[in-house]
XYZ file of N, CA, C and O in Angstrom:
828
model
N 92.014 81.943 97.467
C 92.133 82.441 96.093
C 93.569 82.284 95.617
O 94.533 82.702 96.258
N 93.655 81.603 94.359
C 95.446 81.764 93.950
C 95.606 83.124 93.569
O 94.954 83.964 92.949
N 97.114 83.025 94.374
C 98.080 84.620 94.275
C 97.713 85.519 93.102
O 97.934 86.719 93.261
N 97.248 85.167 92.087
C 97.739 86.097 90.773
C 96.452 86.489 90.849
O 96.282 87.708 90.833
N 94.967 85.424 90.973
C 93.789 85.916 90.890
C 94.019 87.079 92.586
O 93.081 87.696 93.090
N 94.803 87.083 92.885
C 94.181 87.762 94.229
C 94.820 89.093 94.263
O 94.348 90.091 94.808
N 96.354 88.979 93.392
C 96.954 90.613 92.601
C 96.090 91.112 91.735
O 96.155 92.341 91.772
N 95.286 90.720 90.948
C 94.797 90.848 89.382
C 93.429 92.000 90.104
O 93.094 93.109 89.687
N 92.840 91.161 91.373
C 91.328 91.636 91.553
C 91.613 92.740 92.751
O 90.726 93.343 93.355
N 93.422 92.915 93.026
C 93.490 94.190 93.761
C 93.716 95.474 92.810
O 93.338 96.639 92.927
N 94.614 94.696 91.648
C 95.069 95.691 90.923
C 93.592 96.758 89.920
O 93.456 97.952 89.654
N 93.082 95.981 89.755
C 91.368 96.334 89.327
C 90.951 97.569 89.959
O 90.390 98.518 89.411
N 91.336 97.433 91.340
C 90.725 98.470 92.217
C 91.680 99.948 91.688
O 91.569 100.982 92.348
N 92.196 99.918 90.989
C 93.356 101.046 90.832
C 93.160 101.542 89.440
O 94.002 102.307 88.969
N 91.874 101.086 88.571
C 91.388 101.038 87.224
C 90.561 102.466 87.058
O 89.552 102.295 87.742
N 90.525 103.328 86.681
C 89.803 104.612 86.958
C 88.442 104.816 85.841
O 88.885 104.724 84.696
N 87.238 105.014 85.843
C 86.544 104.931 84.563
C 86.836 105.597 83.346
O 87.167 106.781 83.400
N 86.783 105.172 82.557
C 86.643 106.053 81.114
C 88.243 106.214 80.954
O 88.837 107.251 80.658
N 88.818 104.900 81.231
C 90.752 105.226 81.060
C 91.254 104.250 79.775
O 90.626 103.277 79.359
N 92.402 104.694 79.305
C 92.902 103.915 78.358
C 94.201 102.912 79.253
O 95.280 103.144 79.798
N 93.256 101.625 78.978
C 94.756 100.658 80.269
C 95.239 99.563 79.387
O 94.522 98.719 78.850
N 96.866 99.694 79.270
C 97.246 98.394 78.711
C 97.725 97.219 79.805
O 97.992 97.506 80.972
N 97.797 95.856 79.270
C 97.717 95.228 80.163
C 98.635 94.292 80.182
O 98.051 93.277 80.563
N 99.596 94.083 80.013
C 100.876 92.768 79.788
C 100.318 91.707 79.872
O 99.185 91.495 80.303
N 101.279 90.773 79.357
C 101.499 89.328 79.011
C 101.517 89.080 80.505
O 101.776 89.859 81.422
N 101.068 87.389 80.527
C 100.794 86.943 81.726
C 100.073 87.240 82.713
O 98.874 87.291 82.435
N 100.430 87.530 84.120
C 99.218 87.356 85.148
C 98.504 89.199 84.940
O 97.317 89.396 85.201
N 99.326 90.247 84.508
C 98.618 91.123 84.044
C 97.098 91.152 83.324
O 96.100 91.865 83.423
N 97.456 90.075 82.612
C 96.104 89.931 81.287
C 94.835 89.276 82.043
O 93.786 88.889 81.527
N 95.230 89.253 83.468
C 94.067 88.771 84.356
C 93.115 89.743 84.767
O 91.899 89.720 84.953
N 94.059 90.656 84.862
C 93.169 91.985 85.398
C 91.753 92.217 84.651
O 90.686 92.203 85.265
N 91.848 92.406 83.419
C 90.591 92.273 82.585
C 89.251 91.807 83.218
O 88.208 92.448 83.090
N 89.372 90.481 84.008
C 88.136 89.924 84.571
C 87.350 90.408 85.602
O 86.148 90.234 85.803
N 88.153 91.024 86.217
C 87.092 92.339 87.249
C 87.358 93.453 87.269
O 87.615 94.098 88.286
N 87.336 93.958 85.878
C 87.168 95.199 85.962
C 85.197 95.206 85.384
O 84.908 94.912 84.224
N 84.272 95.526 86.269
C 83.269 95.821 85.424
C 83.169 96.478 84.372
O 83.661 97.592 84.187
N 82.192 95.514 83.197
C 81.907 95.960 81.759
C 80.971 97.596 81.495
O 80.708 98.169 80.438
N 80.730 97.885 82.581
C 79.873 99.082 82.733
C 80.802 100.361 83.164
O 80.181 101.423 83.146
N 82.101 100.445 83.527
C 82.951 101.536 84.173
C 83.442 102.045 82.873
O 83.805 103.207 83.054
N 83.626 101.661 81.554
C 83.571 102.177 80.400
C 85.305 102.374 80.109
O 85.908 103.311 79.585
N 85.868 100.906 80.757
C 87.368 101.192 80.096
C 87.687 100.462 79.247
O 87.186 99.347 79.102
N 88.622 100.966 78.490
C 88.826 100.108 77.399
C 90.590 99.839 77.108
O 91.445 100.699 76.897
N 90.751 98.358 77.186
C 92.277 97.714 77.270
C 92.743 98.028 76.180
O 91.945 98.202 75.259
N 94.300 98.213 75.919
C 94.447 98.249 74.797
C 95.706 97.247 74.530
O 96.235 97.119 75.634
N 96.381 96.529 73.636
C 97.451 95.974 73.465
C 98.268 96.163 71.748
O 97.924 96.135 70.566
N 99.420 96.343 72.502
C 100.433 96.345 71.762
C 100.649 96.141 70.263
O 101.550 96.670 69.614
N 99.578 95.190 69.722
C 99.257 94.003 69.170
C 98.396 94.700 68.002
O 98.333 94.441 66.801
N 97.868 95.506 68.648
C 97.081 96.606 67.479
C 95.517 96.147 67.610
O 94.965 95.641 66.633
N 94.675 96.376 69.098
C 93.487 95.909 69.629
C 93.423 97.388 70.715
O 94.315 97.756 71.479
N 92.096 98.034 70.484
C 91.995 98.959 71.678
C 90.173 98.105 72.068
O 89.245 98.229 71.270
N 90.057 97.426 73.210
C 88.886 97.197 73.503
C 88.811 96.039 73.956
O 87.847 95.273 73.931
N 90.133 95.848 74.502
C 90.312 94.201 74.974
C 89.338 93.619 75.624
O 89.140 94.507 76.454
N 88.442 92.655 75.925
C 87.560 91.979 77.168
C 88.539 90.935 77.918
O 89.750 90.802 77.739
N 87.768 90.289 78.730
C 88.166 89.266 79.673
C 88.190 87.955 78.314
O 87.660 88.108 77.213
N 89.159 86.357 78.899
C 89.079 85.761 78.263
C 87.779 85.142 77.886
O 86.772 85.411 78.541
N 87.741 84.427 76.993
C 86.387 83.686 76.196
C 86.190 82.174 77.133
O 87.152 81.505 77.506
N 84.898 81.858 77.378
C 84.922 80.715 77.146
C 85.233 79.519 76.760
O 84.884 79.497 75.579
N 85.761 78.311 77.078
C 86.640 77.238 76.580
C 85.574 76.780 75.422
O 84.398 76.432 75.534
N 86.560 76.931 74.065
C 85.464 76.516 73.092
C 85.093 77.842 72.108
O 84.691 77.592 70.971
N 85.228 79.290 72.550
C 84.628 79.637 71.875
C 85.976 81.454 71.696
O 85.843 82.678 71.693
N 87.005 80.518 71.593
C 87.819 81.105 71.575
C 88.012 81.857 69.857
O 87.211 81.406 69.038
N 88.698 82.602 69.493
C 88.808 83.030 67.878
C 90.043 83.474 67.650
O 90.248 84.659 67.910
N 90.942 82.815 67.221
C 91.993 82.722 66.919
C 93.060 83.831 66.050
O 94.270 83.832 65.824
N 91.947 84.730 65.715
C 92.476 86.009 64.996
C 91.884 87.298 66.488
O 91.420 88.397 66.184
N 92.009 86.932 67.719
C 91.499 87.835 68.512
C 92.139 87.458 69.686
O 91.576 86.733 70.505
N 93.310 87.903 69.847
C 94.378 87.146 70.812
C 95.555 89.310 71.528
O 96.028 90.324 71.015
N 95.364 88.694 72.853
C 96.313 89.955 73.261
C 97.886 89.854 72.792
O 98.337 89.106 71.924
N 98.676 90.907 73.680
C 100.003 90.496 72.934
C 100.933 89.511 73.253
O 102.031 89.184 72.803
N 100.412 89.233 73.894
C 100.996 87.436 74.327
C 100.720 86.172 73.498
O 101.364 85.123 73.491
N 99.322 86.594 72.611
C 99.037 85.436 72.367
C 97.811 84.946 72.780
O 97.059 84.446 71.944
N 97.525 85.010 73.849
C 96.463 84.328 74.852
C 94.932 85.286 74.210
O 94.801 86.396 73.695
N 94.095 84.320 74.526
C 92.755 84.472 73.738
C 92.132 85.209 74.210
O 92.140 84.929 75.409
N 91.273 86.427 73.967
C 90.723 87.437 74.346
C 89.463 88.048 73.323
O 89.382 87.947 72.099
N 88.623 88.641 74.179
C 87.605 88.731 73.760
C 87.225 90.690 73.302
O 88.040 91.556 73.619
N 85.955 91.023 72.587
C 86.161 91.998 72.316
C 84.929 93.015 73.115
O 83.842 92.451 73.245
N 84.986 93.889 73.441
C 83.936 94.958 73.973
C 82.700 95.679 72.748
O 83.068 95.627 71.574
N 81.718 96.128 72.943
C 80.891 96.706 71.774
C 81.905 97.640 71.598
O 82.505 97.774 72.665
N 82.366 98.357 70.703
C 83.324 99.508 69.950
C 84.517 99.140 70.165
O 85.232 100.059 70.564
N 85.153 97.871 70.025
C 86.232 97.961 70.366
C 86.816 98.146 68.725
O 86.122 97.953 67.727
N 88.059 98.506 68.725
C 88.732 98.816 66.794
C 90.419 98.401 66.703
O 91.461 98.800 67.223
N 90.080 97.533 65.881
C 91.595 97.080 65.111
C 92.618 98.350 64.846
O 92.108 99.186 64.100
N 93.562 98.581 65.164
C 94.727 99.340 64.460
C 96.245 98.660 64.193
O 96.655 97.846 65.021
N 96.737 98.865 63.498
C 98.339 99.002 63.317
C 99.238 99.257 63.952
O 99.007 100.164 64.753
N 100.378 98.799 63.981
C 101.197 98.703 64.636
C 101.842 100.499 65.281
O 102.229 101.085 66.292
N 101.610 100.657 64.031
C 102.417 102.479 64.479
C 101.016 103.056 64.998
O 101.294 104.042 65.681
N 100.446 102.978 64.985
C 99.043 103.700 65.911
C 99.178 103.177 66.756
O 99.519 104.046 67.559
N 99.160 101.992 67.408
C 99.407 101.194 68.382
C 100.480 102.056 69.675
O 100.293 102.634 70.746
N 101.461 101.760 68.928
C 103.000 102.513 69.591
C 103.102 103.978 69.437
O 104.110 104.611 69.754
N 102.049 104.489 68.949
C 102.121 106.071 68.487
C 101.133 106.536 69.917
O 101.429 107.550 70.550
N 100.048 105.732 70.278
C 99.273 105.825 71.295
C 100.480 105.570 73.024
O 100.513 106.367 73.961
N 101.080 104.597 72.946
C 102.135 104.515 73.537
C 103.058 105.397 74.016
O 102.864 105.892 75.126
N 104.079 105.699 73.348
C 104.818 106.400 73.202
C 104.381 108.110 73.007
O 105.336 108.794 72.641
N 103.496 108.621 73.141
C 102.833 109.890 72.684
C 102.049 110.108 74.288
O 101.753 111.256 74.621
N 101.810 109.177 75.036
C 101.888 109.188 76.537
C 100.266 109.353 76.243
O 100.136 110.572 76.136
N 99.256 108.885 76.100
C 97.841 108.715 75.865
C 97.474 107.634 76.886
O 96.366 107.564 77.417
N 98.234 107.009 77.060
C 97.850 105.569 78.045
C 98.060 106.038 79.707
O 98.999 106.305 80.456
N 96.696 105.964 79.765
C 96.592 106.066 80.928
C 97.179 105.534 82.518
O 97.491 106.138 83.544
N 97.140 104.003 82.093
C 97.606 103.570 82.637
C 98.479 101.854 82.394
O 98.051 101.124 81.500
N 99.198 101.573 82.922
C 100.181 99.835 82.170
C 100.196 99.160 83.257
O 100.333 99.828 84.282
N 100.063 97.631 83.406
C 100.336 96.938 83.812
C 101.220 95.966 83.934
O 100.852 94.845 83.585
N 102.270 96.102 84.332
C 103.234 95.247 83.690
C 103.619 93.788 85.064
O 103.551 93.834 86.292
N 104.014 92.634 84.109
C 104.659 92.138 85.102
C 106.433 92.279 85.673
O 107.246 93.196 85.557
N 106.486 91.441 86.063
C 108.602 91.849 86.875
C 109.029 90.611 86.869
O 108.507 89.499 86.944
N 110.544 91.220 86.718
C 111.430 89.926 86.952
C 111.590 90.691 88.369
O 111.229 90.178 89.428
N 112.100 91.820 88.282
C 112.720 92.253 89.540
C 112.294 94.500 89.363
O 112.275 95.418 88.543
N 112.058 94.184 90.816
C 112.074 96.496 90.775
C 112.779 96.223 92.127
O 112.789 95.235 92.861
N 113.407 97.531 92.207
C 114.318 97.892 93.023
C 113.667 98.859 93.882
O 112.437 98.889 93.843
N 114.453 99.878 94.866
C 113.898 100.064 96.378
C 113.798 101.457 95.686
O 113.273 102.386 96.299
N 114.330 101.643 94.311
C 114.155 103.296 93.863
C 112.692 102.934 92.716
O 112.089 103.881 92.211
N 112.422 101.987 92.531
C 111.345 101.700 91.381
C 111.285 101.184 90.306
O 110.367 100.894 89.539
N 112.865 101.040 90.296
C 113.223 100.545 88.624
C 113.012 99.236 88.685
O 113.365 98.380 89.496
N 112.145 99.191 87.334
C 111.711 98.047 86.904
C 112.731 97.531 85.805
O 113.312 98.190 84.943
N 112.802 95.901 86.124
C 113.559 94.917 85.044
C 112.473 93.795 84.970
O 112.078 93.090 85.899
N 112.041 93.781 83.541
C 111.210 93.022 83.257
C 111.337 92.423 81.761
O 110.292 92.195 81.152
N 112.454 92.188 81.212
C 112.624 92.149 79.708
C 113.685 90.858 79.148
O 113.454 90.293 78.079
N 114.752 90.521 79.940
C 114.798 89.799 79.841
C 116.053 89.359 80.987
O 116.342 90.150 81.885
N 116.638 88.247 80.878
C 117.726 87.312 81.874
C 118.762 87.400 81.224
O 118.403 87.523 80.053
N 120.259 87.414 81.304
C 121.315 87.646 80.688
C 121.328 86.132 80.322
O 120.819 85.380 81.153
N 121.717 85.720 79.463
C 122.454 84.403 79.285
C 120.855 83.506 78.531
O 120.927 82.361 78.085
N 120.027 84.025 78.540
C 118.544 82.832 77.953
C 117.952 83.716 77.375
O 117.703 84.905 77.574
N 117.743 82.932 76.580
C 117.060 83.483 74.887
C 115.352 84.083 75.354
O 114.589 83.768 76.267
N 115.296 84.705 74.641
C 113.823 85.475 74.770
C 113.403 86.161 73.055
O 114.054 86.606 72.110
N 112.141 85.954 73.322
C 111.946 86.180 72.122
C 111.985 87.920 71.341
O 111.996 88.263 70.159
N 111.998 88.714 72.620
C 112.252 89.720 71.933
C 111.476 90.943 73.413
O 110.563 90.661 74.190
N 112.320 92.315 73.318
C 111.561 93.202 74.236
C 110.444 93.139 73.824
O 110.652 91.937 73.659
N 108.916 93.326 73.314
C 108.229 93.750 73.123
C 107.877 94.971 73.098
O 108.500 95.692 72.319
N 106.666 95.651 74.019
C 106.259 97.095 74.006
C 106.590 97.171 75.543
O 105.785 97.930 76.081
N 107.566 96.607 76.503
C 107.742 96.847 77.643
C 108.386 98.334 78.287
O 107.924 98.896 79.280
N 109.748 98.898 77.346
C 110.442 99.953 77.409
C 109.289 101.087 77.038
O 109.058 101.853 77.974
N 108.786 101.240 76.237
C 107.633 101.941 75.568
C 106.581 102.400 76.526
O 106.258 103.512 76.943
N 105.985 100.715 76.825
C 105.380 101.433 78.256
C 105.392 101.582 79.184
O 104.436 102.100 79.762
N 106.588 101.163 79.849
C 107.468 101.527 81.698
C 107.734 103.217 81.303
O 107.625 104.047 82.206
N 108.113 103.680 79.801
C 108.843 105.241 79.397
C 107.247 106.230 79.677
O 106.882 107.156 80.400
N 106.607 105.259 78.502
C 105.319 106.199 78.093
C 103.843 106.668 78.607
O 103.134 107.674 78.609
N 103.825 105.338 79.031
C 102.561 105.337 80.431
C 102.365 106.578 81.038
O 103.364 107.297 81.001
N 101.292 107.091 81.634
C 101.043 107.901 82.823
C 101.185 107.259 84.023
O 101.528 107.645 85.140
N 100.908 106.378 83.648
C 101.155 105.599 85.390
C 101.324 104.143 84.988
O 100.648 103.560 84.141
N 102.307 103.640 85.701
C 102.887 102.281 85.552
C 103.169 101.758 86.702
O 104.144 102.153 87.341
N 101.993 100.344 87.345
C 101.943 99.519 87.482
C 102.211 98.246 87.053
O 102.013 97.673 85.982
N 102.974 97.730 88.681
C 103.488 96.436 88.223
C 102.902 95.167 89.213
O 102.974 95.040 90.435
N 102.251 94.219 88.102
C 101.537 93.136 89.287
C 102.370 91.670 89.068
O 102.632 91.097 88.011
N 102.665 91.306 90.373
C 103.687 89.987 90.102
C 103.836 89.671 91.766
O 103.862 90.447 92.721
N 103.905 88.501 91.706
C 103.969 87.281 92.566
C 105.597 87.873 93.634
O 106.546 88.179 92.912
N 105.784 87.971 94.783
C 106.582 88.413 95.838
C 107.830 87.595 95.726
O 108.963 87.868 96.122
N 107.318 86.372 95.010
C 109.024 85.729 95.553
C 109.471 85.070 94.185
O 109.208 86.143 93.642
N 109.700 84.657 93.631
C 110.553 83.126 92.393
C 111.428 82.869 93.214
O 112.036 83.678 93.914
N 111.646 80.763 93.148
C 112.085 80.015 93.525
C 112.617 80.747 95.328
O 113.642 80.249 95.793
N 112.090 81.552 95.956
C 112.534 81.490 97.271
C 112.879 82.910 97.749
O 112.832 83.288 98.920
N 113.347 83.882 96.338
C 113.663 84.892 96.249
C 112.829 85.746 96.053
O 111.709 85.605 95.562
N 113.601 87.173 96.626
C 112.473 88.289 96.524
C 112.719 88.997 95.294
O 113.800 89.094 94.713
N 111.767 89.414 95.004
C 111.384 89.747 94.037
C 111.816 91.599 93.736
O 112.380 92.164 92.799
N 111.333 92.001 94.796
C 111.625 93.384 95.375
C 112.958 93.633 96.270
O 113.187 93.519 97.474
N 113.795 94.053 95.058
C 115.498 94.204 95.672
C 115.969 95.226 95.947
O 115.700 96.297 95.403
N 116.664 95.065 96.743
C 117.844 96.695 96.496
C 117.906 97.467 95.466
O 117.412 98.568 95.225
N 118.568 96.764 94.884
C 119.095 97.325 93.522
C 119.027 95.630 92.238
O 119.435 94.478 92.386
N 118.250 96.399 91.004
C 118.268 95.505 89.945
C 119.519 94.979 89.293
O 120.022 95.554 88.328
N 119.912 94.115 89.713
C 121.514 93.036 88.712
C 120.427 92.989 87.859
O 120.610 94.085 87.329
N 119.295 92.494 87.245
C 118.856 92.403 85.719
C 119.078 93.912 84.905
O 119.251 94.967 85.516
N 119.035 93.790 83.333
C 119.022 94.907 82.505
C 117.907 95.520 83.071
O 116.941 94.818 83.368
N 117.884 97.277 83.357
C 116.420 97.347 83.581
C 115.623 97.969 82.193
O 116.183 98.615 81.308
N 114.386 97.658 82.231
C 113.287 98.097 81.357
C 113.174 99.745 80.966
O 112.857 100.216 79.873
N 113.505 100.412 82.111
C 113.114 102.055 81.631
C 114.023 102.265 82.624
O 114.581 101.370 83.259
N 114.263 104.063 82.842
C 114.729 104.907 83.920
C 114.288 105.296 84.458
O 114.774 105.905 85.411
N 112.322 105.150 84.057
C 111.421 105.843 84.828
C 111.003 104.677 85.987
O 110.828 103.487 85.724
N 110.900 105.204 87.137
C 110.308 104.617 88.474
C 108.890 103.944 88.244
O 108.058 104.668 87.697
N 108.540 102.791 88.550
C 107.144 102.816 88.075
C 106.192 103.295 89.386
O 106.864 103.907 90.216
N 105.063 103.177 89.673
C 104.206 104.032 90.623
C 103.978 102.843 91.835
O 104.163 102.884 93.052
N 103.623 102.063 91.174
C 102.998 101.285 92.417
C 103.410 99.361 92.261
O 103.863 98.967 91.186
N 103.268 98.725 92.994
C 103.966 97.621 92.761
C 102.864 96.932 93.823
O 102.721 97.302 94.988
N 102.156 95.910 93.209
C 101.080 94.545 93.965
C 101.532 93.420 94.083
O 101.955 92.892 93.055
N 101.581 92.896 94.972
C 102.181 91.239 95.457
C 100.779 91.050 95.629
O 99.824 91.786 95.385
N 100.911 89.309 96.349
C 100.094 88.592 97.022
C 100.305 89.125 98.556
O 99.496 88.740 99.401
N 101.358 89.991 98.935
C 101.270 89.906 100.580
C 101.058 91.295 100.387
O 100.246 91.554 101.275
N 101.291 92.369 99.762
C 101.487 93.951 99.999
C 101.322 94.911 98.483
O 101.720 94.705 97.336
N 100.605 95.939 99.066
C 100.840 96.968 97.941
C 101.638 97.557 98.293
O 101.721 97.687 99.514
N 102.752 98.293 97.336
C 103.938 99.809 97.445
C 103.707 100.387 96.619
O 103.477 99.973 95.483
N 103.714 101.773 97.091
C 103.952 103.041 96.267
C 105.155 103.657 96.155
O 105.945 102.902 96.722
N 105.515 104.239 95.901
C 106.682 105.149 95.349
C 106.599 106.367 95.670
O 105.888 107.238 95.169
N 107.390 106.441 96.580
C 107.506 108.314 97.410
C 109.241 108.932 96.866
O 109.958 108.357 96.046
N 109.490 109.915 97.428
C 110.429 110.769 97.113
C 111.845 110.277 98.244
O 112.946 110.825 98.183
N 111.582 109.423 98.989
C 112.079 108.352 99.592
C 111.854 106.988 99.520
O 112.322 106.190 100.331
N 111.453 106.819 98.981
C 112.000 105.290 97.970
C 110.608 104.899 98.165
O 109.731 105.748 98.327
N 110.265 103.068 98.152
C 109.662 102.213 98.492
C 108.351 102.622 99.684
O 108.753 102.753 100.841
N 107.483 102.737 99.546
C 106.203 102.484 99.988
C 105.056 102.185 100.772
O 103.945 102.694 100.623
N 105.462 101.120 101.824
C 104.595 99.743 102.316
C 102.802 100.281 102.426
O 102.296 100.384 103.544
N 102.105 100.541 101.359
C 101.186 101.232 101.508
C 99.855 100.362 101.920
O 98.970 101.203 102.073
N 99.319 99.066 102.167
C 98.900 98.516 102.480
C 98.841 97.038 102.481
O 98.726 96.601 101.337
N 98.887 96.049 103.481
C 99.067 94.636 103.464
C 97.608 94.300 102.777
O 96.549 94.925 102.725
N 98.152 92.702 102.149
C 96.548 91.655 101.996
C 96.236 91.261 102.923
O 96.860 91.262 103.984
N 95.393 90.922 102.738
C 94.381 90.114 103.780
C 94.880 88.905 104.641
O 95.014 87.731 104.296
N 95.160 89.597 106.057
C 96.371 87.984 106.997
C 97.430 87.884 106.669
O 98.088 86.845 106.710
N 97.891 89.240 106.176
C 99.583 89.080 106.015
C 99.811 89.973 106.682
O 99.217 91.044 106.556
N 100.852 89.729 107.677
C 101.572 90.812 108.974
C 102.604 91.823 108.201
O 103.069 91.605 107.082
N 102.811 92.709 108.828
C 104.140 93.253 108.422
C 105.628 92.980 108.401
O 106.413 93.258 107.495
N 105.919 92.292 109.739
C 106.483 91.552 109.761
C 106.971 90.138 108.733
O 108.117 89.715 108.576
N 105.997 89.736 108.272
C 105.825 88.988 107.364
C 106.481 89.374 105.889
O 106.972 88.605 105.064
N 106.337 90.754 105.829
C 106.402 91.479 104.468
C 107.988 91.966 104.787
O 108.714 91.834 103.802
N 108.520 92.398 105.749
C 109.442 92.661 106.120
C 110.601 91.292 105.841
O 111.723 91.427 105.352
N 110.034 90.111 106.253
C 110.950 89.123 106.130
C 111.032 88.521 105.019
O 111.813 87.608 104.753
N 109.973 89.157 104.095
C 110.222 88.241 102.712
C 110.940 89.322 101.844
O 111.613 88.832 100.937
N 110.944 90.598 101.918
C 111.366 91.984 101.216
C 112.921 91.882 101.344
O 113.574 91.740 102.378
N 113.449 92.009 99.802
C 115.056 92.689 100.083
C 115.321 93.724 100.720
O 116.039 93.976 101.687
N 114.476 94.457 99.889
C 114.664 95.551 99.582
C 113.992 96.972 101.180
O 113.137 96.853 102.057
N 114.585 97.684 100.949
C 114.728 98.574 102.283
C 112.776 99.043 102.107
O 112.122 98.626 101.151
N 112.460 99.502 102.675
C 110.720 100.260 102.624
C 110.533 100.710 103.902
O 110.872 100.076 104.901
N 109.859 102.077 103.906
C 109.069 102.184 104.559
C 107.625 102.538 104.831
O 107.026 102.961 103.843
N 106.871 102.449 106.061
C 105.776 102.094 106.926
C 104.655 102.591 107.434
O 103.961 101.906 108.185
């Protein structure tokens, strides 16, 4: 299975019924596809959409029905259009159950940096600060290494996103949680050693 489908369909498992879950740009917006249509949750984005579905079919995409990335998405029976300040009022007012975000980099205390790179243009924070602050629980799903590096550091050199710790953090090799002593190692994937997780990790954890 590729890495992101194999974060996306762990992170699913952490989806609670009848919850309000937003879902970030990129491999986040995967999650959608296994969460069953019958557990009665409903996505919401940034974008001013509470009722997100999984993507559409090639072909039968609708171009006024897109998450906050952009990327094409489909709608649930009751799902409802809102505005921007309802949107962020749901946000920020701490209603969201739960966020998904992706990372540039979280650190061994939790802090997430996910917003942008010093020196390269980006198009703008989005609703990232909003929901690393506002969330009830903030999850972060993202790939263990870029170009060679870990992903999971000591300490964040990027700007970080919030001050709040996020809860739990999914790779392709390991889940972490967040204790009152830092970092986590709360369960490996499937054929990945500890050892393994140990040698790819900056960042300190424990076991």
């Amino acid at each position: 299975m590729d890495p992101k489908d194999l974060i996306a369909r762990r992170v699913a498992q952490e989806i609670e019924p009848g919850t309000l879950v937003n879902l970030g740009i990129g491999l986040p917006s995967l999650v959608a596809g296994y969460v069953p249509a019958d557990m009665g949750v409903y996505f919401q984005s940034e974008n001013g959409v509470i009722g997100l579905g999984a993507r559409p079919p090639e072909g039968m995409e609708d171009p006024d029905l897109t998450d906050a990335g952009g990327g094409f998405v489909t709608a649930v029976p009751g799902a409802a259009a809102i505005d921007s300040a309802m949107s962020f009022g749901l946000i920020r007012g701490g209603h969201i159950d739960l966020t998904v975000l992706g990372a540039l980099q979280v650190d061994s205390a939790g802090l997430l940096a996910n917003w942008m790179i010093p020196g390269k243009l980006v198009p703008g924070m989005g609703g990232a600060m909003d929901l690393a602050t506002g969330a009830k629980r903030v999850l972060v799903a993202m790939q263990h290494h870029t170009r060679g590096q870990s992903k999971i550091v000591e300490t964040c050199d990027l700007p970080l996103t919030s001050a709040k710790p996020v809860d739990m953090i999914v790779t392709e090799l390991a889940v972490f949680t967040l204790r009152d002593t830092g970092l986590h190692l709360h369960e490996l994937q499937d054929g990945v050693t500890l050892d393994e997780v140990r040698a790819k990790t900056e960042a300190a954890f424990t076991s």
